Coordinates of C-alpha atoms and ligand atoms in Angstrom, one line a residue:
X1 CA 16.4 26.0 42.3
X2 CA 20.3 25.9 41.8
X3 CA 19.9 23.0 39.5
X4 CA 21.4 22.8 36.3
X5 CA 19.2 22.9 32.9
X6 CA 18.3 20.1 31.2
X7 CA 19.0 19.3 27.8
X8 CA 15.5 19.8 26.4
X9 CA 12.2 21.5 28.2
X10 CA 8.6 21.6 26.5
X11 CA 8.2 25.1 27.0
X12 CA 10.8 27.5 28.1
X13 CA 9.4 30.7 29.8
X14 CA 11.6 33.9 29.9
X15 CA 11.2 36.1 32.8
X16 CA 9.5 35.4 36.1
X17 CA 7.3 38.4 37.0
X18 CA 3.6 38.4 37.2
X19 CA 3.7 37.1 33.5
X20 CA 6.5 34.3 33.8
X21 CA 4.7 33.4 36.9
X22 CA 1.1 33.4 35.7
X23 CA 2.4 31.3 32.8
X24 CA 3.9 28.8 35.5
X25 CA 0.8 28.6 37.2
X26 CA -1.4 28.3 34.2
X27 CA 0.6 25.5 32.6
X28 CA 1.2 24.1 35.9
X29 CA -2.5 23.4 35.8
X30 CA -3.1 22.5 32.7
X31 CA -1.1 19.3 33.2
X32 CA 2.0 20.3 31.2
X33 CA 4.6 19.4 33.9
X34 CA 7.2 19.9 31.8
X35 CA 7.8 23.5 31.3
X36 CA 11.0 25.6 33.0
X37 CA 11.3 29.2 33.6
X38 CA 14.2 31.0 33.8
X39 CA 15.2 34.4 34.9
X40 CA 18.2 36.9 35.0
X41 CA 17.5 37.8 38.9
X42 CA 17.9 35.5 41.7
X43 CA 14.0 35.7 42.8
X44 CA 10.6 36.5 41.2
X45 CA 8.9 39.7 41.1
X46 CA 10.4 40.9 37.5
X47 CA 9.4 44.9 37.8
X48 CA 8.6 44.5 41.7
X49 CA 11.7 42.3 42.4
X50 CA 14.1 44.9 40.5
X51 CA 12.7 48.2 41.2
X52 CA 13.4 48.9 45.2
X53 CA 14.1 52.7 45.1
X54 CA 12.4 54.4 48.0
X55 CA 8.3 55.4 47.1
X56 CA 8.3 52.8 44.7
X57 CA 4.5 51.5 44.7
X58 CA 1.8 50.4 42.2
X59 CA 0.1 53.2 40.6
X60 CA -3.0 51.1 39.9
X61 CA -5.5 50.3 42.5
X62 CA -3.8 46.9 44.8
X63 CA -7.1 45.2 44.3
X64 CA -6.8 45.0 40.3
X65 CA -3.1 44.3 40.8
X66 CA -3.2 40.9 41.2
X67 CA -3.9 37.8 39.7
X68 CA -8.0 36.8 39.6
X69 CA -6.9 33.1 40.5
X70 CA -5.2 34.3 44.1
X71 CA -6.5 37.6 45.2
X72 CA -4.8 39.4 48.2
X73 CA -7.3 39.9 51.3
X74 CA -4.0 41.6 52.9
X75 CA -3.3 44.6 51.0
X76 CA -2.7 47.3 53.5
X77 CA -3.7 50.2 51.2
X78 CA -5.5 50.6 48.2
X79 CA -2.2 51.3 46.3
X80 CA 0.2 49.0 47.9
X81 CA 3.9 50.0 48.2
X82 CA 6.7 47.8 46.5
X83 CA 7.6 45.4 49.3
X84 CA 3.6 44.5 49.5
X85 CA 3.6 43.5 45.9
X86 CA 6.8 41.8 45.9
X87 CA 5.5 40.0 49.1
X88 CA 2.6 38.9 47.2
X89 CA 4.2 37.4 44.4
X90 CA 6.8 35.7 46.9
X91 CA 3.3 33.9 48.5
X92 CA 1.9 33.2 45.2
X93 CA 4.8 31.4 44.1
X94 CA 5.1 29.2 46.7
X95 CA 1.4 28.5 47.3
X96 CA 0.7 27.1 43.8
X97 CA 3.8 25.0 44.3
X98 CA 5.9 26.0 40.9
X99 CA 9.5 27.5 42.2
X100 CA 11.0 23.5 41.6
X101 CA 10.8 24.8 37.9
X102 CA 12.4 28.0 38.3
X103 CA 16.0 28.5 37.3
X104 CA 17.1 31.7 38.5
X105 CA 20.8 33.7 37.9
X106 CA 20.1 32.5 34.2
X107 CA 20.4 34.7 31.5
X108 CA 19.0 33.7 27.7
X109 CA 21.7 35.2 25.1
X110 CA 19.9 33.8 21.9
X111 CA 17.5 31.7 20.8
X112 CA 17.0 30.2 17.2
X113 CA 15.1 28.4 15.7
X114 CA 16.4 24.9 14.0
X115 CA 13.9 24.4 11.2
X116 CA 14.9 21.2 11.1
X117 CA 14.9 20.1 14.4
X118 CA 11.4 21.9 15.1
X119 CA 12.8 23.3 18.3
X120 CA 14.4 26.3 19.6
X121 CA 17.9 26.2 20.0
X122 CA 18.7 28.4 23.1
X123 CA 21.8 29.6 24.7
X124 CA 22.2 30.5 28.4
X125 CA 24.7 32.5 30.9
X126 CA 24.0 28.9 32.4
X127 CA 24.7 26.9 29.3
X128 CA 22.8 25.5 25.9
X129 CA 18.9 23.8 25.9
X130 CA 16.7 23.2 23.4
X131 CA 13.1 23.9 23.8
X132 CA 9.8 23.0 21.3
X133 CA 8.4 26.6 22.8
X134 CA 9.1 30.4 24.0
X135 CA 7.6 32.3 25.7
X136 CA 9.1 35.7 26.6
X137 CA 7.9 37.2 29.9
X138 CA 10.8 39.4 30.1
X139 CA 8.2 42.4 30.4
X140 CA 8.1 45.7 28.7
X141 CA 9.9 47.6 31.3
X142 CA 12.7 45.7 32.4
X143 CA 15.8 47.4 30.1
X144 CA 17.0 50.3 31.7
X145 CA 17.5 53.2 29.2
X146 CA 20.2 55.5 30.1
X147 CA 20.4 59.1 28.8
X148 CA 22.9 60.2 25.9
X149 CA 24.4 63.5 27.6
X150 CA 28.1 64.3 26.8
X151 CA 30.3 63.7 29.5
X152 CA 27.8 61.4 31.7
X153 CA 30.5 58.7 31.9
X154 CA 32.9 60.9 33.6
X155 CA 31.1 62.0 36.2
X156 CA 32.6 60.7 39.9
X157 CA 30.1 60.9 42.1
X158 CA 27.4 58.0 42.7
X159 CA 24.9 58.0 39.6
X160 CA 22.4 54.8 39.3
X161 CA 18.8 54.3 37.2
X162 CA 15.8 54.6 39.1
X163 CA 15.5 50.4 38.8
X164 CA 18.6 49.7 39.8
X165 CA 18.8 51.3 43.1
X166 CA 22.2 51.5 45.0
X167 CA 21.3 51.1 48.7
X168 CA 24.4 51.3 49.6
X169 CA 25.1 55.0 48.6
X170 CA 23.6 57.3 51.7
X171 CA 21.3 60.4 50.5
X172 CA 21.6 62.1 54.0
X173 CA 22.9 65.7 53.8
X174 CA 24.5 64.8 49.7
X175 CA 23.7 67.3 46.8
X176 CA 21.5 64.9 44.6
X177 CA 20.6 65.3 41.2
X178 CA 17.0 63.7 39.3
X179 CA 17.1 63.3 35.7
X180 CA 13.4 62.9 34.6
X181 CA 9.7 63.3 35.8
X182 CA 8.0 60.4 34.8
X183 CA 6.3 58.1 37.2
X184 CA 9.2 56.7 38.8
X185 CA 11.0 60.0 39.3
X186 CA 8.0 61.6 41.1
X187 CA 8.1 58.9 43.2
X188 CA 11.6 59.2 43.8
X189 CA 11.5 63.2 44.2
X190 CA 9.7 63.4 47.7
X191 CA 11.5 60.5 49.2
X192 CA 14.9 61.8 48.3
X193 CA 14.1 65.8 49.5
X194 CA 13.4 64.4 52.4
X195 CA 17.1 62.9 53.0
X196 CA 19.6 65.3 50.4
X197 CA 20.9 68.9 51.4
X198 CA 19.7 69.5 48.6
X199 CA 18.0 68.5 45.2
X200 CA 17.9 69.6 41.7
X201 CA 15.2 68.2 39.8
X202 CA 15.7 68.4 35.9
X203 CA 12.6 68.2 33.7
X204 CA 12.4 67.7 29.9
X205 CA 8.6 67.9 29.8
X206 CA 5.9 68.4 32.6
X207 CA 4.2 65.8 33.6
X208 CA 0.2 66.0 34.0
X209 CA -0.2 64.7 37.9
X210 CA -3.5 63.8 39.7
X211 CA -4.3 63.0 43.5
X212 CA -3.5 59.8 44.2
X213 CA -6.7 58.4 46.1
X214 CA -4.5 56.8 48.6
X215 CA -5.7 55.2 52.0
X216 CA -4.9 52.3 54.4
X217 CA -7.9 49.5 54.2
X218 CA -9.6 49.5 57.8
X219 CA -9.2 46.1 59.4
X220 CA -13.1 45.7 58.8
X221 CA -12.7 45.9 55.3
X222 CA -9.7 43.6 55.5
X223 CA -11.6 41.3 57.7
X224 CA -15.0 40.9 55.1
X225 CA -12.4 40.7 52.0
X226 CA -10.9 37.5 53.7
X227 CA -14.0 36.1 55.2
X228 CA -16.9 37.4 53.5
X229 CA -17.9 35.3 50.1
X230 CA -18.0 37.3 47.4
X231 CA -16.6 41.1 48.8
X232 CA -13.8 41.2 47.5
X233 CA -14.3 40.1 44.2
X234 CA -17.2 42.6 43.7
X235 CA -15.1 45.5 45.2
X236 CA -12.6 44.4 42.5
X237 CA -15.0 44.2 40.0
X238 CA -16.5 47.5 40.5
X239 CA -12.9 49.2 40.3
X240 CA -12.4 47.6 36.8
X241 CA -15.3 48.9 35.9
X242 CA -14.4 52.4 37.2
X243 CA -11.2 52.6 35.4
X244 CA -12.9 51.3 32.5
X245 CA -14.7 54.5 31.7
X246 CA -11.6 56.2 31.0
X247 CA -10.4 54.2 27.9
X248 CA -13.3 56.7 25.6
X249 CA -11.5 59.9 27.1
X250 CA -8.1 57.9 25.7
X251 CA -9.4 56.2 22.4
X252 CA -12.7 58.3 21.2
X253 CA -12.9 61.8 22.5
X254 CA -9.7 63.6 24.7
X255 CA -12.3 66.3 25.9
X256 CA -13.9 63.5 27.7
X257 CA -11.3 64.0 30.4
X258 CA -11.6 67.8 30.8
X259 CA -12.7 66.7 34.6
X260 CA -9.5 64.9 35.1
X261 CA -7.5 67.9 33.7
X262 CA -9.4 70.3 35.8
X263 CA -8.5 67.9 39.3
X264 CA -4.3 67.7 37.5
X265 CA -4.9 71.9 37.7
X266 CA -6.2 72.0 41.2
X267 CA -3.5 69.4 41.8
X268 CA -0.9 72.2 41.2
X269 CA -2.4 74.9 43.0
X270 CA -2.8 72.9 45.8
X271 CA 0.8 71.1 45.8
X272 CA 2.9 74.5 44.6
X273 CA 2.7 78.4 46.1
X274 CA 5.0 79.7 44.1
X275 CA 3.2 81.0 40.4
X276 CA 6.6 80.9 38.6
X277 CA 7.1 77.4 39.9
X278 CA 3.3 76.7 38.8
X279 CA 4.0 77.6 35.1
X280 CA 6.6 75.7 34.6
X281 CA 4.9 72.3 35.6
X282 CA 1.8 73.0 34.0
X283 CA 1.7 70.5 30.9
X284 CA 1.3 71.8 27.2
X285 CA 0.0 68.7 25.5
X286 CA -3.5 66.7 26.1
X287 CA -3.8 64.6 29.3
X288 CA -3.4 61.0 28.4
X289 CA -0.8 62.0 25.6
X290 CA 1.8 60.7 27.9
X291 CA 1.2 58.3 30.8
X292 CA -1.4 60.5 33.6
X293 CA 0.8 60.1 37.1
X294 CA -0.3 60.2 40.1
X295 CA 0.7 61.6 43.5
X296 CA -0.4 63.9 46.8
X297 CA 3.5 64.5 47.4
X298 CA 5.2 65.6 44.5
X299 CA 4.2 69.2 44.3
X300 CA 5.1 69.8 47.7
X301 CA 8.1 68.8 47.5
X302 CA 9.0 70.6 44.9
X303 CA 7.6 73.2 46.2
X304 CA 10.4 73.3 49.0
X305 CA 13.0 76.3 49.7
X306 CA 16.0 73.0 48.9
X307 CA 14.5 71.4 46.1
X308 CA 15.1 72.9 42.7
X309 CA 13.2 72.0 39.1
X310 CA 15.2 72.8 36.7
X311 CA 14.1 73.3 33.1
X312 CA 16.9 75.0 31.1
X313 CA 18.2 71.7 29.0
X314 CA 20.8 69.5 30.1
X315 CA 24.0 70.1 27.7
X316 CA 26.6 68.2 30.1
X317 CA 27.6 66.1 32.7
X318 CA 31.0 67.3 34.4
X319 CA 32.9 65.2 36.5
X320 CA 31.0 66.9 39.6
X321 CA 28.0 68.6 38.3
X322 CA 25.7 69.4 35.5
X323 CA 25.5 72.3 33.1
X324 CA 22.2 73.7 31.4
X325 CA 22.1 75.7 28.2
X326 CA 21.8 78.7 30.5
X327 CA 25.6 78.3 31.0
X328 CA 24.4 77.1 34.8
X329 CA 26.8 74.9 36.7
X330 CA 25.2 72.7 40.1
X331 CA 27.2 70.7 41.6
X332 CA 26.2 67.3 42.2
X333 CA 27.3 64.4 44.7
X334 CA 24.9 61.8 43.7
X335 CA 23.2 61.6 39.8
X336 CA 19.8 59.3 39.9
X337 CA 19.0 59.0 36.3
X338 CA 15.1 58.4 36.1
X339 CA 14.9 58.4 32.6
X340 CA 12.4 54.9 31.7
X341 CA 13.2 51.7 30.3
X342 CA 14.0 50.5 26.7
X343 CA 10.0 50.3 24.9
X344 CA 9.9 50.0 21.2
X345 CA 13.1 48.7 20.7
X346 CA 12.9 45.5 22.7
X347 CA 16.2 44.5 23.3
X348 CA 15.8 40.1 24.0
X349 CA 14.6 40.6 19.7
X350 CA 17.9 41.2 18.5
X351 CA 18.9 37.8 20.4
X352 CA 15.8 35.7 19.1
X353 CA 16.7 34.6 15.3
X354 CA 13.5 33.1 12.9
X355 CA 12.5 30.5 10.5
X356 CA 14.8 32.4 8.0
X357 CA 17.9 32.9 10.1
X358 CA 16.7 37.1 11.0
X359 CA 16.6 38.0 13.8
X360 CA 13.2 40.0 15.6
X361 CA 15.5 43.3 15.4
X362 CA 15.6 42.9 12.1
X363 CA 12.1 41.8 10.9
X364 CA 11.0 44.3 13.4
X365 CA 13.1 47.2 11.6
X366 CA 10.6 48.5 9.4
X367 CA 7.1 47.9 10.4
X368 CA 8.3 48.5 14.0
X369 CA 7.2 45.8 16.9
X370 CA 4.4 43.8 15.5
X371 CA 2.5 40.9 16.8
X372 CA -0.8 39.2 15.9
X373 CA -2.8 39.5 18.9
X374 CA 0.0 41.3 20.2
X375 CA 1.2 37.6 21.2
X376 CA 3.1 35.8 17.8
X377 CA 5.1 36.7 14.8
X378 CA 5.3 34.7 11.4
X379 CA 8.4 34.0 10.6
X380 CA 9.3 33.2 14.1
X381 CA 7.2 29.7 15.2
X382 CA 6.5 28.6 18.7
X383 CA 7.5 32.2 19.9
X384 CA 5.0 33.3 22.1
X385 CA 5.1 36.8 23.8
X386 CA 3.5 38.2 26.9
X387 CA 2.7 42.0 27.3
X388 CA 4.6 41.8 23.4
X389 CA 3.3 44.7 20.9
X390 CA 0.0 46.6 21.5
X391 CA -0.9 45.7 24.4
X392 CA 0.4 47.8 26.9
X393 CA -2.3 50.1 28.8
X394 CA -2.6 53.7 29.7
X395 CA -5.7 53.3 32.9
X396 CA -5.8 50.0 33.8
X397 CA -4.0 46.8 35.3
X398 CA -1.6 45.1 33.3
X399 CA -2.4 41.6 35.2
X400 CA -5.7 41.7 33.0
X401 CA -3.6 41.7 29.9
X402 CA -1.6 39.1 30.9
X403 CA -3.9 36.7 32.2
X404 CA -5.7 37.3 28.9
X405 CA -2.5 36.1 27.2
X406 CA -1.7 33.3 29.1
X407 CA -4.8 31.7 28.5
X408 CA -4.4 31.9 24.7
X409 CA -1.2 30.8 24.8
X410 CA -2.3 27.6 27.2
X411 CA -4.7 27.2 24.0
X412 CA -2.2 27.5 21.4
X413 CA 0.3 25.0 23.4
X414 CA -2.8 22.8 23.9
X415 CA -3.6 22.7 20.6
X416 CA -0.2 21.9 19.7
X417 CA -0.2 18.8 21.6
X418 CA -4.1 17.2 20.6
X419 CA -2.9 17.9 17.1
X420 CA 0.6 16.4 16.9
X421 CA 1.6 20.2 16.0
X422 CA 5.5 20.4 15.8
X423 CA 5.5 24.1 14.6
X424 CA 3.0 27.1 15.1
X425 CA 3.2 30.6 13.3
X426 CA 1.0 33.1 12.8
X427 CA -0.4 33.7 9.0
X428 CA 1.5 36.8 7.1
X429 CA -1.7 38.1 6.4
X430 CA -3.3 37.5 9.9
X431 CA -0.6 39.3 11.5
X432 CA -0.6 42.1 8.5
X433 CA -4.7 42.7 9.7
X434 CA -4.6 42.6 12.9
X435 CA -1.6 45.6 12.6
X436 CA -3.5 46.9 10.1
X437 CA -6.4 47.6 12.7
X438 CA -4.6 48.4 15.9
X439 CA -2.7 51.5 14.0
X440 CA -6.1 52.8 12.3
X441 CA -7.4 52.7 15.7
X442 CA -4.7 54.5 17.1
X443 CA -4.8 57.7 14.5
X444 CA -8.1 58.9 16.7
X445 CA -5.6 58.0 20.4
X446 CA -4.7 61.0 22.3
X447 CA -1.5 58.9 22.3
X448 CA -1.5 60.0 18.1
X449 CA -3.4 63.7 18.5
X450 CA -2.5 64.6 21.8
X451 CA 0.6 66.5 21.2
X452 CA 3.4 65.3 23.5
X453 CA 6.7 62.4 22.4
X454 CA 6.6 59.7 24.9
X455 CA 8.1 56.0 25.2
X456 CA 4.7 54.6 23.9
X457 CA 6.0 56.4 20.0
X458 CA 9.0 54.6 18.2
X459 CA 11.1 56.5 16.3
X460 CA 8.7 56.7 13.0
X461 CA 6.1 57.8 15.5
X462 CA 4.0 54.5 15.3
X463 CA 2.1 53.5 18.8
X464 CA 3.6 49.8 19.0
X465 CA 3.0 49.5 22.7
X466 CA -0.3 50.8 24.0
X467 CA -3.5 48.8 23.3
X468 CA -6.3 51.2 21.8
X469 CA -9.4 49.1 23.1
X470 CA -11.1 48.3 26.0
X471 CA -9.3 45.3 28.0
X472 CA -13.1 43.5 27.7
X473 CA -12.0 43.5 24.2
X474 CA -8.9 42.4 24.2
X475 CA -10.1 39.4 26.3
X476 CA -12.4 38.4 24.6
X477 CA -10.7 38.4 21.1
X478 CA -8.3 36.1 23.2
X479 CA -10.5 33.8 24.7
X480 CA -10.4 31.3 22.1
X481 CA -6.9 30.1 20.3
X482 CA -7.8 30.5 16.7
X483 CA -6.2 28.5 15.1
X484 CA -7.6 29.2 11.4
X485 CA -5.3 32.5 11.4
X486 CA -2.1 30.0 11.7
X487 CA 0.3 27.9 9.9
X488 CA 0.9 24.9 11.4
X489 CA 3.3 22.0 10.3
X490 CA 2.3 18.2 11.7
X491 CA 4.7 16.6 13.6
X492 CA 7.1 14.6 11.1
X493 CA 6.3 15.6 7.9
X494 CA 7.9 18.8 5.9
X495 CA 4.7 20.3 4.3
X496 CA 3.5 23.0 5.5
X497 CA -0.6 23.1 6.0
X498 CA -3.0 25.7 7.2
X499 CA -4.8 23.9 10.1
X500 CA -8.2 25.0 9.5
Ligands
N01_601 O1 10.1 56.4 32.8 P1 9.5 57.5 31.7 P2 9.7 56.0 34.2 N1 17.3 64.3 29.5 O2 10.0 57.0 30.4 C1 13.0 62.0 31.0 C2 5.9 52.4 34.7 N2 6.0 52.7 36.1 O3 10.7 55.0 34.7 O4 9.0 63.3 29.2 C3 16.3 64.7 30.3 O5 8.0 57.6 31.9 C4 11.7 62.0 30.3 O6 11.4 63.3 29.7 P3 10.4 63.4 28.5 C5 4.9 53.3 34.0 O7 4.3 52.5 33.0 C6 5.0 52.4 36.9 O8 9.3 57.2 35.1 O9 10.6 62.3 27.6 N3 15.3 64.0 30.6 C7 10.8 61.6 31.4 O10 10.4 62.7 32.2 C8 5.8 54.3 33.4 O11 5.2 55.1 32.4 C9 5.0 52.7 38.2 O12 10.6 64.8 28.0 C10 15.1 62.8 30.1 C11 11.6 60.6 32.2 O13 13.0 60.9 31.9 C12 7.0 53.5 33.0 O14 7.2 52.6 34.1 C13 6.0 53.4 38.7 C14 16.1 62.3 29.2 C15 11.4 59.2 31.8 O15 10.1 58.8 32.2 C16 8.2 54.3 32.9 O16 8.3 55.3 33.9 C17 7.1 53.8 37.9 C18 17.2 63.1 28.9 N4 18.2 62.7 28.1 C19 7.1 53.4 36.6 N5 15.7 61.1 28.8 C20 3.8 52.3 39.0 O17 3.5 52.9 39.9 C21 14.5 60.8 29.4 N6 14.2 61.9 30.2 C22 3.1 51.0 38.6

């Protein structure tokens, strides 16, 4: 796995997380044996290898978590913790036989495209390659973003983002400070009261939280999900369905989850004693504006006599503490800055440079993050994403989406191949229609009406990362590689011809 690159791959594969791996798997099959995926890390896992801080588990139920070509009989509870998933991956990996085409501690820089050549022209941390197709698994949630507050850099005691834990720095008996509340924070919170002196937690907005539904699987159960025929898959398929029936509370009506905000409520009284402390996490915006959370433990522990929220804003970092517009001063040993990832400004498309020598930053600068099918981008051939624009979910299990997109992409790479296809780009006005109808979809979101900022919103306030449809939907609009809505160039020749 320490070999070098070769000069030239069929398909190159950014990222190996569930989506790089899938892809592996999927092409693997297919007969396309040469493909190579490389990765930044030194392992798979992508969101599971990367983010290791303590509580870290899958928010989604285990059983949809996973790929429907390898389920897991061995999930210990119904939402598996970090190492579990991680774990899983690990086996996957290894049991459809792929890692000999994984290259990891390999970073892509930039990729262009040589027009000429009809290849991508890539460069590495582990040298140059050229490839006649991308695909970028590098996932959605994978760029740390770090908060822009005045004198952050000068602090001197331990600060580190939620996904890149530092193990090394010991909690026990410290002052400890949590920027954020979103859903890895409130996973962080109960883990880290447990071990601090004490902990200050510093909210921007509350959060709406449910119960998490959490339980060990009994061995019986474990025992007919590995040797019963059929079980698991139906158990599996009636939790899809389940989670399912909230996409018309998300997408149609918002009232439709008045029972889910009712449980968040009862959630607070149940977790908090304190009224004061009640208010100030009870959410002022629609739930579903911003992602629901989930959890039996964070209430509680904010809740205790050495845990603090605080809510006055943040106006500084000192070298040892942090000051609130109150004029408030706590002092601070070690900063944990749990303030999400880098959404709507992807960074790998200010790297990745077109048919016209932009780059994706650029094209992308207007209309915001765009993709036909949320998968390719004209201008920008044989670019293929995975979990690209629109097609992130707010109640279900990502692995759906990206299985989805891996077997249109296996279509499109096919179709490349039985038709002597050297280059592959979505049509202008495709891509234009298919935008066109995710954002009128989205006026009607909760995500537009509900009231609340959140990373799903670039800056012009467009939705370019949720999917406003059932996942049915989406799959099925992606069975079938359609290749009528592309241009496509035959191999040796320079006209360009709509393959119809
Ligand atoms: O990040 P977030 P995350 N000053 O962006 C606050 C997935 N995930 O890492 O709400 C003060 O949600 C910000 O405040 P506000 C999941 O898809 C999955 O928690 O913007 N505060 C917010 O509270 C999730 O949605 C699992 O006002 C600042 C927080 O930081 C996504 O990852 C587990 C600030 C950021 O929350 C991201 O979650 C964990 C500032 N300058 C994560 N800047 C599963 O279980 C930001 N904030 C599968």
């Amino acid at each position: 796995m320490s070999d070098s690159l070769p000069r030239h791959t069929r398909v190159l594969v950014i990222g190996a997380g569930f989506a790089g791996l899938g892809m592996a798997i999927k092409l693997d099959e297919a007969g396309f044996g040469d493909f190579l995926v490389v990765d930044k890390g030194d392992d798979v896992g992508g969101t599971w290898r990367d983010n290791t801080y303590p509580g870290a588990a899958c928010d989604v139920p285990s059983q949809l978590y996973s790929f429907s070509f390898a389920l897991n009989p061995d999930w210990s509870r119904s939402f598996s913790p970090q190492p579990e998933i991680q774990a899983y991956l690990r086996k996957v990996a290894a049991d459809f036989q792929v890692l000999d085409r994984f290259r990891f501690g390999v970073e892509v820089r930039d990729a262009a495209w040589d027009e000429e050549a009809q290849q991508w022209q890539v460069s590495t941390s582990a040298g140059d390659l050229t490839a006649d197709a991308l695909v970028n698994a590098s996932g959605a949630l994978s760029e740390p973003k770090l908060p822009d507050i005045a004198g952050i850099e000068d602090f001197t005691g331990e600060v580190f983002h939620s996904s890149r834990w530092d193990h090394h720095t010991d909690l026990t008996g410290k002052r400890v400070a949590v920027i954020g509340t979103g859903a890895s924070a409130i996973q962080i919170v109960p883990e880290v009261a447990e071990r601090a002196a004490h902990l200050d937690v510093y909210q921007r907005t509350a959060p709406w939280v449910m119960p998490r539904g959490d339980r060990a699987y009994r061995r019986l159960e474990r025992f007919a999900f590995r040797h019963v025929p059929g079980v698991q898959r139906a158990y599996r398929t009636g939790i899809y369905w389940g989670r399912e029936c909230f996409v018309p509370a998300f997408t149609v009506n918002p009232k439709l989850a008045a029972p889910a905000r009712k449980m968040a409520l009862a959630n607070i009284e149940r977790g908090i004693s304190d009224p004061a402390l009640r208010e100030k996490v009870t959410p002022h915006f629609e739930i579903g504006c911003k992602r629901i959370l989930i959890s039996n433990d964070y209430y509680p522990a904010l809740d205790r006599p050495d845990v603090d929220l605080v809510t006055d804003p943040i106006t500084e970092v000192t070298p040892t503490g942090i000051r609130t517009a109150d004029g408030s001063l706590r002092d601070v040993d070690v900063l944990i800055v749990a303030t999400g990832f880098h959404t709507t400004d992807m960074p790998i498309a200010a790297h990745l440079k077109g048919r016209d020598g932009r780059t994706l930053a650029d094209a992308w600068r207007e209309s915001g993050m765009t993709a036909y099918k949320g998968t390719t981008v004209n201008g920008f051939p044989n670019l293929f994403f995975i979990v690209g624009p629109n097609t992130g979910l707010g109640h279900s299990s990502m692995v759906f989406i990206i299985e989805s997109q891996i077997t249109y992409i296996r279509g499109a790479l096919q179709a490349m191949g039985e038709r002597g296809i050297s280059a592959l780009e979505p049509r202008a006005d495709a891509q234009a229609a298919w935008t066109a109808d995710v954002q009128r979809r989205m006026r009607r979101t909760v995500w537009s009406t509900g009231g609340c900022a959140s990373w799903y919103l670039d800056d012009h306030g467009r939705n370019t990362t949720l999917w406003p449809r059932t996942t049915f939907k989406f799959r099925e609009l992606l069975r079938r590689f359609d290749i009528e809505a592309y241009d496509a160039l035959p191999r040796m020749s320079s006209t360009k011809e709509t393959a119809a």
